[in-house]
């Protein structure tokens, strides 16, 4: 029973050996991440179209729940830019921003996402994230980063603009340029420049000044807080609100409230698909970060348990005034670099944010929205990576067009269209690549037992024996392709008497492929040619034995391709009896 509980409650595993040294390191990491998360949480809530406090609420209980159920020791869960943008895109279709219905829809979206992730984890469906290829994800995140940055320019300029695509943002923003609030611009532009400098130049400068690496890192991570403090004091002291500078305003001074999502069937049906997309994107982003950080320390991540951990975090957000969350790249890297050793660092971060929610929120009343916009712009531009286009063009034109299409569709038609297209493109790419598997004619490498492609290596071959290596699993998409490929190799008047299909790379044969193999065997039999198999893997052989295919096969099943060569090639040396066997 205890072992079963540890499977679903990883805290029982790492918690029983928790040490004082780990406590010290986790506390330091929590301080650094908390300082970073306060302005970031406020900013991402505004990006999602929600009140600023929703960002802090979404960073408290969800983190605590992930601490209990998650397996990553460095992942920092909370609001992230891409999921915030997806949330705004999904909810804006069903409710008007600033209304109670909008906030309730955000809770419903978090609940649906949490339920989906939890169910996927319980049924071990973590593999579904593989339907989004890495190039497509990179393209989507790059386009989303540009969209997010463009959407925040209105706050930096102090004008009204909106839209879910780059075209719509440009159409509403450009006519407003003449109405730019220069005071707001004077806050936003220096904030952006300062935050970019903090990211790249502050820590090296502090190190040159003689500060230790840990202290320099803490001060550098506090850079955004410095921008928040300075611009807030300036706005308050100079009365800039009266000169048109938009501010955050009153933020409730309280811990996360207990909230209930809207469970109306109509709303659930409208948000179901967006919630699924948010779940998949959030999980892919989170598991990618978690596995990367775990690999640094030789740790392991359980993808299915991660689904449960993220599901619990989102359910927690749904009932405590938040909105969908996932593991963030930037904060997780900061958490790891700051020395976090266990998920307890996240719990301490949640306590720090709870303290901020209970006691510090009045201090952000005069915080300019331009400063929060600057925080978002600097954060998301770090996600933009156009080098993926150059790298995929050099390596795979198919992947290049997939990335390019995802970027173009996201920028031109919005994030939901972009991510939906990304899923479809990833699946279509897989189907395209596997629909025409590589089939190589192989021959014997002299003085060895190895077989290689006759077009690439000097090998021995036999005109009466056609040996083909199939480099892909066989299923309904490519079943007929193999049949046509074999028949195309057998020209009229061909001296071939035996065909051997080398199955060393075949991991599965579905029913459609089985029927195709049976049809191929029948066609070859009518031409006086025998069909043989070699190097069939055990699980594949078990399936084939479960049918009548092996029983009625015109040829044999050989343990190795060399056995087939020795038995069937005219210049081969026949060894002892060869059994029909599987590797």
PDB file of C-alpha atoms in Angstrom, residues 212-354:
ATOM      1  CA  UNK A 212      29.614  36.484  -4.499  1.00  0.00           C
ATOM      2  CA  UNK A 213      27.771  34.448  -7.144  1.00  0.00           C
ATOM      3  CA  UNK A 214      24.743  33.689  -4.943  1.00  0.00           C
ATOM      4  CA  UNK A 215      24.237  37.303  -3.801  1.00  0.00           C
ATOM      5  CA  UNK A 216      24.803  38.632  -7.327  1.00  0.00           C
ATOM      6  CA  UNK A 217      22.213  36.181  -8.623  1.00  0.00           C
ATOM      7  CA  UNK A 218      19.631  37.223  -6.032  1.00  0.00           C
ATOM      8  CA  UNK A 219      20.107  40.920  -6.850  1.00  0.00           C
ATOM      9  CA  UNK A 220      19.947  40.261 -10.595  1.00  0.00           C
ATOM     10  CA  UNK A 221      16.710  38.290 -10.241  1.00  0.00           C
ATOM     11  CA  UNK A 222      15.295  41.185  -8.214  1.00  0.00           C
ATOM     12  CA  UNK A 223      15.752  43.504 -11.197  1.00  0.00           C
ATOM     13  CA  UNK A 224      12.076  43.383 -12.228  1.00  0.00           C
ATOM     14  CA  UNK A 225      11.080  44.198  -8.640  1.00  0.00           C
ATOM     15  CA  UNK A 226      13.350  47.253  -8.789  1.00  0.00           C
ATOM     16  CA  UNK A 227      11.572  48.390 -11.961  1.00  0.00           C
ATOM     17  CA  UNK A 228       8.216  47.880 -10.238  1.00  0.00           C
ATOM     18  CA  UNK A 229       9.278  49.833  -7.121  1.00  0.00           C
ATOM     19  CA  UNK A 230      10.829  52.775  -8.993  1.00  0.00           C
ATOM     20  CA  UNK A 231       7.979  53.240 -11.487  1.00  0.00           C
ATOM     21  CA  UNK A 232       5.347  52.820  -8.765  1.00  0.00           C
ATOM     22  CA  UNK A 233       6.990  55.455  -6.567  1.00  0.00           C
ATOM     23  CA  UNK A 234       7.343  57.832  -9.516  1.00  0.00           C
ATOM     24  CA  UNK A 235       3.712  57.394 -10.515  1.00  0.00           C
ATOM     25  CA  UNK A 236       2.554  58.000  -6.950  1.00  0.00           C
ATOM     26  CA  UNK A 237       4.922  60.842  -6.182  1.00  0.00           C
ATOM     27  CA  UNK A 238       4.423  62.769  -9.429  1.00  0.00           C
ATOM     28  CA  UNK A 239       0.693  62.098  -9.710  1.00  0.00           C
ATOM     29  CA  UNK A 240       1.176  60.494 -13.122  1.00  0.00           C
ATOM     30  CA  UNK A 241      -2.209  58.780 -12.930  1.00  0.00           C
ATOM     31  CA  UNK A 242      -3.777  62.193 -13.512  1.00  0.00           C
ATOM     32  CA  UNK A 243      -1.675  62.546 -16.664  1.00  0.00           C
ATOM     33  CA  UNK A 244      -3.146  59.436 -18.254  1.00  0.00           C
ATOM     34  CA  UNK A 245      -0.818  56.720 -16.949  1.00  0.00           C
ATOM     35  CA  UNK A 246      -2.853  53.524 -16.502  1.00  0.00           C
ATOM     36  CA  UNK A 247      -2.248  51.824 -13.153  1.00  0.00           C
ATOM     37  CA  UNK A 248      -3.098  48.455 -11.666  1.00  0.00           C
ATOM     38  CA  UNK A 249      -5.397  49.994  -9.044  1.00  0.00           C
ATOM     39  CA  UNK A 250      -6.817  48.252  -6.014  1.00  0.00           C
ATOM     40  CA  UNK A 251      -5.755  44.643  -5.533  1.00  0.00           C
ATOM     41  CA  UNK A 252      -7.593  42.691  -2.801  1.00  0.00           C
ATOM     42  CA  UNK A 253      -5.465  42.214   0.298  1.00  0.00           C
ATOM     43  CA  UNK A 254      -6.371  38.624   0.999  1.00  0.00           C
ATOM     44  CA  UNK A 255      -5.382  34.998   0.598  1.00  0.00           C
ATOM     45  CA  UNK A 256      -6.852  33.084  -2.365  1.00  0.00           C
ATOM     46  CA  UNK A 257     -10.638  32.792  -1.959  1.00  0.00           C
ATOM     47  CA  UNK A 258     -12.670  29.647  -2.429  1.00  0.00           C
ATOM     48  CA  UNK A 259     -14.307  29.890  -5.851  1.00  0.00           C
ATOM     49  CA  UNK A 260     -16.666  27.703  -7.870  1.00  0.00           C
ATOM     50  CA  UNK A 261     -16.339  27.330 -11.646  1.00  0.00           C
ATOM     51  CA  UNK A 262     -19.378  27.793 -13.886  1.00  0.00           C
ATOM     52  CA  UNK A 263     -20.569  24.263 -14.665  1.00  0.00           C
ATOM     53  CA  UNK A 264     -23.233  25.154 -17.211  1.00  0.00           C
ATOM     54  CA  UNK A 265     -23.237  22.617 -20.090  1.00  0.00           C
ATOM     55  CA  UNK A 266     -23.234  25.381 -22.703  1.00  0.00           C
ATOM     56  CA  UNK A 267     -20.040  26.956 -21.317  1.00  0.00           C
ATOM     57  CA  UNK A 268     -18.327  23.596 -20.861  1.00  0.00           C
ATOM     58  CA  UNK A 269     -19.063  22.635 -24.460  1.00  0.00           C
ATOM     59  CA  UNK A 270     -17.645  25.951 -25.684  1.00  0.00           C
ATOM     60  CA  UNK A 271     -14.463  25.645 -23.634  1.00  0.00           C
ATOM     61  CA  UNK A 272     -13.842  21.918 -24.067  1.00  0.00           C
ATOM     62  CA  UNK A 273     -11.622  22.123 -27.165  1.00  0.00           C
ATOM     63  CA  UNK A 274      -9.662  25.193 -25.939  1.00  0.00           C
ATOM     64  CA  UNK A 275      -9.111  23.415 -22.610  1.00  0.00           C
ATOM     65  CA  UNK A 276      -7.775  20.362 -24.454  1.00  0.00           C
ATOM     66  CA  UNK A 277      -5.376  22.506 -26.481  1.00  0.00           C
ATOM     67  CA  UNK A 278      -4.223  24.347 -23.348  1.00  0.00           C
ATOM     68  CA  UNK A 279      -3.706  21.012 -21.579  1.00  0.00           C
ATOM     69  CA  UNK A 280      -1.572  19.600 -24.384  1.00  0.00           C
ATOM     70  CA  UNK A 281       0.488  22.763 -24.900  1.00  0.00           C
ATOM     71  CA  UNK A 282       0.951  23.243 -21.162  1.00  0.00           C
ATOM     72  CA  UNK A 283       1.992  19.645 -20.633  1.00  0.00           C
ATOM     73  CA  UNK A 284       4.436  19.672 -23.548  1.00  0.00           C
ATOM     74  CA  UNK A 285       6.063  22.869 -22.285  1.00  0.00           C
ATOM     75  CA  UNK A 286       6.178  21.592 -18.714  1.00  0.00           C
ATOM     76  CA  UNK A 287       7.511  18.098 -19.427  1.00  0.00           C
ATOM     77  CA  UNK A 288      10.163  19.488 -21.784  1.00  0.00           C
ATOM     78  CA  UNK A 289      11.481  21.802 -19.067  1.00  0.00           C
ATOM     79  CA  UNK A 290      11.206  19.168 -16.337  1.00  0.00           C
ATOM     80  CA  UNK A 291      13.081  16.503 -18.304  1.00  0.00           C
ATOM     81  CA  UNK A 292      15.807  18.943 -19.341  1.00  0.00           C
ATOM     82  CA  UNK A 293      16.435  20.049 -15.755  1.00  0.00           C
ATOM     83  CA  UNK A 294      16.197  16.494 -14.411  1.00  0.00           C
ATOM     84  CA  UNK A 295      18.803  15.279 -16.908  1.00  0.00           C
ATOM     85  CA  UNK A 296      21.307  17.780 -15.477  1.00  0.00           C
ATOM     86  CA  UNK A 297      21.192  16.028 -12.094  1.00  0.00           C
ATOM     87  CA  UNK A 298      20.671  12.458 -13.235  1.00  0.00           C
ATOM     88  CA  UNK A 299      17.065  12.448 -12.006  1.00  0.00           C
ATOM     89  CA  UNK A 300      14.027  10.896 -13.686  1.00  0.00           C
ATOM     90  CA  UNK A 301      10.622  12.314 -14.527  1.00  0.00           C
ATOM     91  CA  UNK A 302       7.450  10.228 -14.720  1.00  0.00           C
ATOM     92  CA  UNK A 303       5.367  11.800 -17.533  1.00  0.00           C
ATOM     93  CA  UNK A 304       2.128  10.145 -16.422  1.00  0.00           C
ATOM     94  CA  UNK A 305       2.557  11.319 -12.830  1.00  0.00           C
ATOM     95  CA  UNK A 306       3.443  14.780 -14.173  1.00  0.00           C
ATOM     96  CA  UNK A 307       0.025  14.819 -15.830  1.00  0.00           C
ATOM     97  CA  UNK A 308      -1.549  14.119 -12.458  1.00  0.00           C
ATOM     98  CA  UNK A 309       0.580  16.794 -10.779  1.00  0.00           C
ATOM     99  CA  UNK A 310      -0.332  19.436 -13.357  1.00  0.00           C
ATOM    100  CA  UNK A 311      -3.952  18.290 -13.264  1.00  0.00           C
ATOM    101  CA  UNK A 312      -4.079  18.763  -9.505  1.00  0.00           C
ATOM    102  CA  UNK A 313      -2.451  22.199  -9.868  1.00  0.00           C
ATOM    103  CA  UNK A 314      -5.080  23.321 -12.380  1.00  0.00           C
ATOM    104  CA  UNK A 315      -7.925  21.962 -10.277  1.00  0.00           C
ATOM    105  CA  UNK A 316      -6.482  23.924  -7.359  1.00  0.00           C
ATOM    106  CA  UNK A 317      -6.430  27.067  -9.516  1.00  0.00           C
ATOM    107  CA  UNK A 318     -10.073  26.507 -10.495  1.00  0.00           C
ATOM    108  CA  UNK A 319     -11.245  26.549  -6.879  1.00  0.00           C
ATOM    109  CA  UNK A 320      -9.012  29.366  -5.601  1.00  0.00           C
ATOM    110  CA  UNK A 321      -9.614  32.217  -8.035  1.00  0.00           C
ATOM    111  CA  UNK A 322      -6.928  31.386 -10.575  1.00  0.00           C
ATOM    112  CA  UNK A 323      -6.778  30.256 -14.181  1.00  0.00           C
ATOM    113  CA  UNK A 324      -4.878  27.553 -16.133  1.00  0.00           C
ATOM    114  CA  UNK A 325      -1.248  27.032 -15.090  1.00  0.00           C
ATOM    115  CA  UNK A 326       1.716  24.925 -16.105  1.00  0.00           C
ATOM    116  CA  UNK A 327       5.447  24.654 -15.523  1.00  0.00           C
ATOM    117  CA  UNK A 328       7.223  27.779 -16.757  1.00  0.00           C
ATOM    118  CA  UNK A 329      10.579  27.667 -18.524  1.00  0.00           C
ATOM    119  CA  UNK A 330      12.133  30.856 -17.143  1.00  0.00           C
ATOM    120  CA  UNK A 331      11.063  30.427 -13.515  1.00  0.00           C
ATOM    121  CA  UNK A 332      12.000  26.733 -13.510  1.00  0.00           C
ATOM    122  CA  UNK A 333      15.491  27.498 -14.801  1.00  0.00           C
ATOM    123  CA  UNK A 334      15.819  30.221 -12.153  1.00  0.00           C
ATOM    124  CA  UNK A 335      14.561  27.794  -9.507  1.00  0.00           C
ATOM    125  CA  UNK A 336      17.107  25.188 -10.579  1.00  0.00           C
ATOM    126  CA  UNK A 337      19.998  27.647 -10.870  1.00  0.00           C
ATOM    127  CA  UNK A 338      19.143  29.075  -7.449  1.00  0.00           C
ATOM    128  CA  UNK A 339      19.811  25.658  -5.916  1.00  0.00           C
ATOM    129  CA  UNK A 340      16.344  24.100  -5.476  1.00  0.00           C
ATOM    130  CA  UNK A 341      16.789  20.444  -4.526  1.00  0.00           C
ATOM    131  CA  UNK A 342      13.223  19.274  -3.914  1.00  0.00           C
ATOM    132  CA  UNK A 343       9.644  20.331  -4.722  1.00  0.00           C
ATOM    133  CA  UNK A 344       9.569  21.865  -1.241  1.00  0.00           C
ATOM    134  CA  UNK A 345      11.155  24.952  -2.830  1.00  0.00           C
ATOM    135  CA  UNK A 346       7.864  25.423  -4.644  1.00  0.00           C
ATOM    136  CA  UNK A 347       5.928  25.143  -1.389  1.00  0.00           C
ATOM    137  CA  UNK A 348       8.103  27.824   0.210  1.00  0.00           C
ATOM    138  CA  UNK A 349       7.564  29.994  -2.887  1.00  0.00           C
ATOM    139  CA  UNK A 350       3.807  29.576  -2.456  1.00  0.00           C
ATOM    140  CA  UNK A 351       4.090  30.689   1.177  1.00  0.00           C
ATOM    141  CA  UNK A 352       6.062  33.752   0.081  1.00  0.00           C
ATOM    142  CA  UNK A 353       3.410  34.636  -2.481  1.00  0.00           C
ATOM    143  CA  UNK A 354       0.681  34.081   0.119  1.00  0.00           C
TER     144      UNK A 354
END
